Every structure is written in C-alpha cells, then in structure tokens.
PDB file of C-alpha atoms in Angstrom:
ATOM      1  CA  UNK A   1     -20.722  15.188 -15.095  1.00  0.00           C
ATOM      2  CA  UNK A   2     -18.920  11.986 -14.508  1.00  0.00           C
ATOM      3  CA  UNK A   3     -20.241   9.107 -12.743  1.00  0.00           C
ATOM      4  CA  UNK A   4     -18.924   8.787  -9.091  1.00  0.00           C
ATOM      5  CA  UNK A   5     -16.324   6.124  -8.857  1.00  0.00           C
ATOM      6  CA  UNK A   6     -16.009   3.671  -6.219  1.00  0.00           C
ATOM      7  CA  UNK A   7     -14.901   0.545  -4.574  1.00  0.00           C
ATOM      8  CA  UNK A   8     -16.409  -1.775  -7.491  1.00  0.00           C
ATOM      9  CA  UNK A   9     -14.177   0.497 -10.003  1.00  0.00           C
ATOM     10  CA  UNK A  10     -11.105  -0.120  -8.213  1.00  0.00           C
ATOM     11  CA  UNK A  11     -11.738  -3.843  -7.845  1.00  0.00           C
ATOM     12  CA  UNK A  12     -12.521  -4.140 -11.528  1.00  0.00           C
ATOM     13  CA  UNK A  13      -8.779  -3.145 -12.907  1.00  0.00           C
ATOM     14  CA  UNK A  14      -6.664  -5.954 -14.297  1.00  0.00           C
ATOM     15  CA  UNK A  15      -3.584  -4.324 -15.744  1.00  0.00           C
ATOM     16  CA  UNK A  16      -1.534  -1.347 -14.971  1.00  0.00           C
ATOM     17  CA  UNK A  17      -2.981   0.471 -17.866  1.00  0.00           C
ATOM     18  CA  UNK A  18      -6.500   0.005 -16.117  1.00  0.00           C
ATOM     19  CA  UNK A  19      -4.991   1.663 -13.118  1.00  0.00           C
ATOM     20  CA  UNK A  20      -3.745   4.760 -14.723  1.00  0.00           C
ATOM     21  CA  UNK A  21      -7.048   5.099 -16.537  1.00  0.00           C
ATOM     22  CA  UNK A  22      -9.312   4.898 -13.466  1.00  0.00           C
ATOM     23  CA  UNK A  23      -7.164   7.038 -11.317  1.00  0.00           C
ATOM     24  CA  UNK A  24      -6.710   9.804 -13.907  1.00  0.00           C
ATOM     25  CA  UNK A  25     -10.327  10.475 -13.698  1.00  0.00           C
ATOM     26  CA  UNK A  26     -10.644   9.763  -9.911  1.00  0.00           C
ATOM     27  CA  UNK A  27      -7.809  11.433  -8.292  1.00  0.00           C
ATOM     28  CA  UNK A  28      -9.328  14.904  -7.832  1.00  0.00           C
ATOM     29  CA  UNK A  29     -12.211  13.383  -5.754  1.00  0.00           C
ATOM     30  CA  UNK A  30     -10.564  10.123  -4.471  1.00  0.00           C
ATOM     31  CA  UNK A  31     -10.242  11.499  -0.918  1.00  0.00           C
ATOM     32  CA  UNK A  32     -13.812  12.621  -0.727  1.00  0.00           C
ATOM     33  CA  UNK A  33     -15.717  10.162  -2.808  1.00  0.00           C
ATOM     34  CA  UNK A  34     -13.697   7.062  -1.545  1.00  0.00           C
ATOM     35  CA  UNK A  35     -11.769   7.531   1.579  1.00  0.00           C
ATOM     36  CA  UNK A  36     -13.954  10.057   3.623  1.00  0.00           C
ATOM     37  CA  UNK A  37     -17.358   8.662   2.429  1.00  0.00           C
ATOM     38  CA  UNK A  38     -16.572   5.052   3.260  1.00  0.00           C
ATOM     39  CA  UNK A  39     -14.336   5.983   6.343  1.00  0.00           C
ATOM     40  CA  UNK A  40     -11.237   4.331   4.796  1.00  0.00           C
ATOM     41  CA  UNK A  41      -9.312   2.963   7.755  1.00  0.00           C
ATOM     42  CA  UNK A  42      -6.398   1.103   6.023  1.00  0.00           C
ATOM     43  CA  UNK A  43      -3.838   4.118   6.225  1.00  0.00           C
ATOM     44  CA  UNK A  44      -4.860   4.991   9.725  1.00  0.00           C
ATOM     45  CA  UNK A  45      -4.293   1.100  10.718  1.00  0.00           C
ATOM     46  CA  UNK A  46      -0.720   1.118   8.609  1.00  0.00           C
ATOM     47  CA  UNK A  47       0.324   4.207  10.816  1.00  0.00           C
ATOM     48  CA  UNK A  48      -0.890   2.695  13.948  1.00  0.00           C
ATOM     49  CA  UNK A  49       1.131  -0.522  13.464  1.00  0.00           C
ATOM     50  CA  UNK A  50       4.126   1.474  12.262  1.00  0.00           C
ATOM     51  CA  UNK A  51       4.346   3.312  15.567  1.00  0.00           C
ATOM     52  CA  UNK A  52       3.872  -0.233  17.281  1.00  0.00           C
ATOM     53  CA  UNK A  53       6.770  -1.995  15.451  1.00  0.00           C
ATOM     54  CA  UNK A  54       9.107   0.752  14.155  1.00  0.00           C
ATOM     55  CA  UNK A  55      12.244   2.057  15.731  1.00  0.00           C
ATOM     56  CA  UNK A  56      14.329   5.459  14.944  1.00  0.00           C
ATOM     57  CA  UNK A  57      16.557   3.350  12.362  1.00  0.00           C
ATOM     58  CA  UNK A  58      13.481   2.654  10.107  1.00  0.00           C
ATOM     59  CA  UNK A  59      13.933   5.424   7.540  1.00  0.00           C
ATOM     60  CA  UNK A  60      13.784   6.488   4.833  1.00  0.00           C
ATOM     61  CA  UNK A  61      10.161   5.099   4.384  1.00  0.00           C
ATOM     62  CA  UNK A  62       8.794   4.105   0.824  1.00  0.00           C
ATOM     63  CA  UNK A  63       5.140   4.437   0.726  1.00  0.00           C
ATOM     64  CA  UNK A  64       4.181   1.781  -1.985  1.00  0.00           C
ATOM     65  CA  UNK A  65       1.248   2.666  -4.235  1.00  0.00           C
ATOM     66  CA  UNK A  66       0.921   6.083  -2.296  1.00  0.00           C
ATOM     67  CA  UNK A  67      -1.920   7.405  -4.225  1.00  0.00           C
ATOM     68  CA  UNK A  68      -3.103  10.729  -2.867  1.00  0.00           C
ATOM     69  CA  UNK A  69      -0.913  10.353   0.021  1.00  0.00           C
ATOM     70  CA  UNK A  70      -3.416   9.101   2.602  1.00  0.00           C
ATOM     71  CA  UNK A  71      -0.772   6.963   4.286  1.00  0.00           C
ATOM     72  CA  UNK A  72       1.856   9.754   4.575  1.00  0.00           C
ATOM     73  CA  UNK A  73      -0.685  12.145   6.137  1.00  0.00           C
ATOM     74  CA  UNK A  74      -1.626   9.643   8.734  1.00  0.00           C
ATOM     75  CA  UNK A  75       2.251   8.646   9.585  1.00  0.00           C
ATOM     76  CA  UNK A  76       3.083  12.467  10.163  1.00  0.00           C
ATOM     77  CA  UNK A  77       6.624  11.347  10.604  1.00  0.00           C
ATOM     78  CA  UNK A  78       8.130  14.763  10.445  1.00  0.00           C
ATOM     79  CA  UNK A  79      11.664  13.489  11.694  1.00  0.00           C
ATOM     80  CA  UNK A  80      11.823  10.909   9.134  1.00  0.00           C
ATOM     81  CA  UNK A  81      12.204  11.018   5.220  1.00  0.00           C
ATOM     82  CA  UNK A  82       9.209   9.525   3.230  1.00  0.00           C
ATOM     83  CA  UNK A  83       8.959   8.928  -0.369  1.00  0.00           C
ATOM     84  CA  UNK A  84       5.826   8.335  -2.180  1.00  0.00           C
ATOM     85  CA  UNK A  85       5.740   5.804  -5.189  1.00  0.00           C
ATOM     86  CA  UNK A  86       2.767   5.196  -7.565  1.00  0.00           C
ATOM     87  CA  UNK A  87       1.658   4.550 -11.167  1.00  0.00           C
ATOM     88  CA  UNK A  88      -0.682   7.479 -11.493  1.00  0.00           C
ATOM     89  CA  UNK A  89       0.800  10.872 -11.878  1.00  0.00           C
ATOM     90  CA  UNK A  90      -2.774  12.497 -11.090  1.00  0.00           C
ATOM     91  CA  UNK A  91      -2.692  10.847  -7.626  1.00  0.00           C
ATOM     92  CA  UNK A  92       0.772  11.651  -7.204  1.00  0.00           C
ATOM     93  CA  UNK A  93      -0.031  15.304  -7.723  1.00  0.00           C
ATOM     94  CA  UNK A  94      -2.601  15.267  -5.058  1.00  0.00           C
ATOM     95  CA  UNK A  95       0.057  13.726  -2.698  1.00  0.00           C
ATOM     96  CA  UNK A  96       2.340  16.379  -3.455  1.00  0.00           C
ATOM     97  CA  UNK A  97       0.183  18.990  -2.342  1.00  0.00           C
ATOM     98  CA  UNK A  98      -0.083  17.366   1.172  1.00  0.00           C
ATOM     99  CA  UNK A  99       3.744  18.018   1.769  1.00  0.00           C
ATOM    100  CA  UNK A 100       4.467  14.904   3.569  1.00  0.00           C
ATOM    101  CA  UNK A 101       6.575  13.445   0.854  1.00  0.00           C
ATOM    102  CA  UNK A 102      10.507  14.123   0.277  1.00  0.00           C
ATOM    103  CA  UNK A 103      10.437  12.589  -3.052  1.00  0.00           C
ATOM    104  CA  UNK A 104       7.545  11.731  -5.637  1.00  0.00           C
ATOM    105  CA  UNK A 105       8.371   8.684  -7.737  1.00  0.00           C
ATOM    106  CA  UNK A 106       6.109   7.638 -10.695  1.00  0.00           C
ATOM    107  CA  UNK A 107       6.599   4.047 -11.502  1.00  0.00           C
ATOM    108  CA  UNK A 108       4.981   0.753 -12.622  1.00  0.00           C
ATOM    109  CA  UNK A 109       5.583  -1.516  -9.494  1.00  0.00           C
ATOM    110  CA  UNK A 110       5.304  -4.554 -11.566  1.00  0.00           C
ATOM    111  CA  UNK A 111       8.635  -3.541 -13.289  1.00  0.00           C
ATOM    112  CA  UNK A 112      12.250  -3.223 -11.917  1.00  0.00           C
ATOM    113  CA  UNK A 113      12.366   0.123 -10.087  1.00  0.00           C
ATOM    114  CA  UNK A 114      15.154   2.818 -10.633  1.00  0.00           C
ATOM    115  CA  UNK A 115      16.086   2.644  -6.972  1.00  0.00           C
ATOM    116  CA  UNK A 116      19.421   1.626  -5.869  1.00  0.00           C
ATOM    117  CA  UNK A 117      19.685  -1.608  -3.914  1.00  0.00           C
ATOM    118  CA  UNK A 118      19.393  -1.335   0.113  1.00  0.00           C
ATOM    119  CA  UNK A 119      18.222   1.881  -0.081  1.00  0.00           C
ATOM    120  CA  UNK A 120      15.160   2.129   2.291  1.00  0.00           C
ATOM    121  CA  UNK A 121      14.810   1.417   5.794  1.00  0.00           C
ATOM    122  CA  UNK A 122      10.884   0.762   5.829  1.00  0.00           C
ATOM    123  CA  UNK A 123       8.293  -0.080   3.384  1.00  0.00           C
ATOM    124  CA  UNK A 124       4.548   0.869   3.875  1.00  0.00           C
ATOM    125  CA  UNK A 125       1.621   0.282   1.924  1.00  0.00           C
ATOM    126  CA  UNK A 126      -2.106   0.274   2.315  1.00  0.00           C
ATOM    127  CA  UNK A 127      -4.727  -0.811  -0.456  1.00  0.00           C
ATOM    128  CA  UNK A 128      -1.985  -1.956  -3.132  1.00  0.00           C
ATOM    129  CA  UNK A 129      -2.120  -5.649  -2.451  1.00  0.00           C
ATOM    130  CA  UNK A 130      -5.668  -5.777  -3.556  1.00  0.00           C
ATOM    131  CA  UNK A 131      -8.076  -6.843  -6.420  1.00  0.00           C
ATOM    132  CA  UNK A 132      -6.613  -6.269  -9.686  1.00  0.00           C
ATOM    133  CA  UNK A 133      -3.944  -4.042  -8.517  1.00  0.00           C
ATOM    134  CA  UNK A 134      -0.451  -5.598  -7.656  1.00  0.00           C
ATOM    135  CA  UNK A 135       0.634  -9.126  -6.911  1.00  0.00           C
ATOM    136  CA  UNK A 136       2.885 -10.898  -4.465  1.00  0.00           C
ATOM    137  CA  UNK A 137       5.964 -10.989  -6.949  1.00  0.00           C
ATOM    138  CA  UNK A 138       6.559  -7.177  -6.097  1.00  0.00           C
ATOM    139  CA  UNK A 139       7.842  -8.295  -2.891  1.00  0.00           C
ATOM    140  CA  UNK A 140      10.957  -9.355  -4.701  1.00  0.00           C
ATOM    141  CA  UNK A 141      11.740  -5.941  -5.844  1.00  0.00           C
ATOM    142  CA  UNK A 142      10.621  -4.270  -2.462  1.00  0.00           C
ATOM    143  CA  UNK A 143      13.124  -6.512  -0.909  1.00  0.00           C
ATOM    144  CA  UNK A 144      15.877  -5.512  -2.979  1.00  0.00           C
ATOM    145  CA  UNK A 145      15.609  -1.799  -2.466  1.00  0.00           C
ATOM    146  CA  UNK A 146      15.232  -2.263   1.146  1.00  0.00           C
ATOM    147  CA  UNK A 147      18.413  -2.555   3.568  1.00  0.00           C
ATOM    148  CA  UNK A 148      18.936  -5.531   6.101  1.00  0.00           C
ATOM    149  CA  UNK A 149      16.626  -4.990   9.032  1.00  0.00           C
ATOM    150  CA  UNK A 150      14.296  -2.901   7.088  1.00  0.00           C
ATOM    151  CA  UNK A 151      10.693  -2.830   8.215  1.00  0.00           C
ATOM    152  CA  UNK A 152       7.721  -3.943   6.000  1.00  0.00           C
ATOM    153  CA  UNK A 153       4.111  -3.041   6.910  1.00  0.00           C
ATOM    154  CA  UNK A 154       1.476  -3.554   4.382  1.00  0.00           C
ATOM    155  CA  UNK A 155      -1.992  -4.570   3.799  1.00  0.00           C
ATOM    156  CA  UNK A 156      -3.067  -7.547   1.633  1.00  0.00           C
ATOM    157  CA  UNK A 157      -6.764  -7.826   0.930  1.00  0.00           C
ATOM    158  CA  UNK A 158      -7.889 -10.872   2.967  1.00  0.00           C
ATOM    159  CA  UNK A 159      -9.713 -12.647   0.009  1.00  0.00           C
ATOM    160  CA  UNK A 160      -6.460 -12.597  -2.073  1.00  0.00           C
ATOM    161  CA  UNK A 161      -3.789 -13.714   0.688  1.00  0.00           C
ATOM    162  CA  UNK A 162      -4.357 -17.330  -0.717  1.00  0.00           C
ATOM    163  CA  UNK A 163      -6.331 -16.669  -3.906  1.00  0.00           C
ATOM    164  CA  UNK A 164      -3.468 -14.533  -5.398  1.00  0.00           C
ATOM    165  CA  UNK A 165      -0.740 -16.676  -3.978  1.00  0.00           C
ATOM    166  CA  UNK A 166       0.830 -14.302  -1.079  1.00  0.00           C
ATOM    167  CA  UNK A 167       0.730 -17.056   1.170  1.00  0.00           C
ATOM    168  CA  UNK A 168       3.081 -19.075  -1.162  1.00  0.00           C
ATOM    169  CA  UNK A 169       5.412 -15.989  -1.800  1.00  0.00           C
ATOM    170  CA  UNK A 170       5.688 -15.348   1.889  1.00  0.00           C
ATOM    171  CA  UNK A 171       6.873 -18.927   2.280  1.00  0.00           C
ATOM    172  CA  UNK A 172       9.287 -18.515  -0.875  1.00  0.00           C
ATOM    173  CA  UNK A 173      10.959 -15.447   0.823  1.00  0.00           C
ATOM    174  CA  UNK A 174      10.886 -16.823   4.385  1.00  0.00           C
ATOM    175  CA  UNK A 175      14.885 -17.217   4.703  1.00  0.00           C
ATOM    176  CA  UNK A 176      15.126 -13.451   3.590  1.00  0.00           C
ATOM    177  CA  UNK A 177      12.658 -12.152   6.352  1.00  0.00           C
ATOM    178  CA  UNK A 178      11.821 -12.470   9.932  1.00  0.00           C
ATOM    179  CA  UNK A 179       8.757 -14.524  10.965  1.00  0.00           C
ATOM    180  CA  UNK A 180       5.762 -12.261   9.755  1.00  0.00           C
ATOM    181  CA  UNK A 181       3.133 -10.923  12.132  1.00  0.00           C
ATOM    182  CA  UNK A 182      -0.502 -10.857  10.725  1.00  0.00           C
ATOM    183  CA  UNK A 183      -3.129  -8.693  11.955  1.00  0.00           C
ATOM    184  CA  UNK A 184      -6.620  -8.641  10.620  1.00  0.00           C
ATOM    185  CA  UNK A 185      -8.552  -5.347  10.396  1.00  0.00           C
ATOM    186  CA  UNK A 186     -11.724  -3.933   8.678  1.00  0.00           C
ATOM    187  CA  UNK A 187     -11.095  -1.860   5.591  1.00  0.00           C
ATOM    188  CA  UNK A 188     -14.006   0.486   6.277  1.00  0.00           C
ATOM    189  CA  UNK A 189     -15.262   1.949   9.418  1.00  0.00           C
ATOM    190  CA  UNK A 190     -18.517   3.241   7.925  1.00  0.00           C
ATOM    191  CA  UNK A 191     -19.403   1.478   4.475  1.00  0.00           C
ATOM    192  CA  UNK A 192     -23.037   0.289   3.679  1.00  0.00           C
ATOM    193  CA  UNK A 193     -21.795  -1.259   0.461  1.00  0.00           C
ATOM    194  CA  UNK A 194     -23.453  -5.036   0.768  1.00  0.00           C
ATOM    195  CA  UNK A 195     -20.648  -6.493  -1.211  1.00  0.00           C
ATOM    196  CA  UNK A 196     -17.447  -4.587   0.007  1.00  0.00           C
ATOM    197  CA  UNK A 197     -18.517  -2.927   3.468  1.00  0.00           C
ATOM    198  CA  UNK A 198     -17.212  -5.517   5.746  1.00  0.00           C
ATOM    199  CA  UNK A 199     -14.086  -6.197   3.773  1.00  0.00           C
ATOM    200  CA  UNK A 200     -10.967  -7.210   5.842  1.00  0.00           C
ATOM    201  CA  UNK A 201      -7.310  -6.766   5.262  1.00  0.00           C
ATOM    202  CA  UNK A 202      -4.406  -8.655   6.664  1.00  0.00           C
ATOM    203  CA  UNK A 203      -1.664  -6.286   7.815  1.00  0.00           C
ATOM    204  CA  UNK A 204       1.595  -8.240   7.311  1.00  0.00           C
ATOM    205  CA  UNK A 205       4.697  -7.335   9.378  1.00  0.00           C
ATOM    206  CA  UNK A 206       8.127  -8.469   9.048  1.00  0.00           C
ATOM    207  CA  UNK A 207      11.751  -7.289   8.852  1.00  0.00           C
ATOM    208  CA  UNK A 208      14.294  -8.136   6.014  1.00  0.00           C
ATOM    209  CA  UNK A 209      17.086 -10.326   7.399  1.00  0.00           C
TER     210      UNK A 209
END
C-alpha cells in the first residue's frame, strides 16, 4: 500500500514532470486525503470572491490548475460555461466525473496554450501559484487568452508573493490590468500540521483592461 501523500509532497515538487508524477499517484485519493482531511478552504474562498466581484459577462470561465475540480464544484455556476485546465490527466479524470466542466484541457501552463486570444471572460485558480508549481510568468499567457474586461481571481501562496516575484510581475503588467484587490485568507480550516497548518494565501483580483 502506498504511503499517504500530503502538503509536504505538493510543496516539494520542482518541475512540471514532478507534478505529473505526484498527481498520477495522488489523484484517486486527493479529495479525501488532502482536501477533506485538511479542510482545504481555497476553492471555497475563490468561489466566494467570484460571487462578490463577478457579473453576468464573466463567462466562459477557465479554472487554471483545476486538479480534481474542487473550484468547479464550489462555483456551481450552472448558467456559465467552465473549462478545466491542468497538467495531470489523472486529476482531470476525477474532475470530469463531477460534471461541472464544459471542457477538459490537459496542458502544461508554463508553455503556450492552444487557446485563441481573448477567449475567456474569467480566470479562476486555487492552489496553483504555490511552492514548486507555477510561477508568475504564466500570467502573461493567461492575459492573452482572456478578453478585455475579463475577471481574474486566483490564490498566491503568501510566502511566495515576493519570494517568487509575483509582486514584480503585477507591476510589470499593471498597464494591462485594473488596480488589484488583495484578500489574505487561511488555506486550511482544520489542519494541525505544525509546518503548514496555518498557511495563508493572497486572493488576487483584477480585470484585464
């Protein structure tokens, strides 16, 4: 029987290949072992702030780093089209079973996406801009595939906001976006892990000009 995966495994990955390998073995138990056991709050918080900031024009939605579809489940936007994009086919297979996505896209977010310019009306993401996963340069490509006025709501791990250069990237793209709003929230509701149980993320909100 394989050893249970956890937060430390997720934070230890360094490359897209590491992501593929980790989530291949974790996909089937991710929701129970990680999300439920640790009361993983980020998807719920993304949905909450989406409700706060969005309007009826913010569609279709692209769930970036969708994984097993936790954000899609929380959004429950039956009147809107939501697509899932992730590097892990195994995680996406779980997401597909939840029937909350119009389209499933398997792709490496660090490369150019096979998505046309100005296609999406909103970008949402929980837990993708974190240790070892995806860095700030991905925002350039996400801006390309989002139309003018499109809404961005995503989490950035608070330890990485400056360390990984998200602060500099947001300054770099400031002429292309509205002034961002930032909300600091806890990642977990009930995680006793002494190293990561009290982790926070910065929910970052802006629109493409």
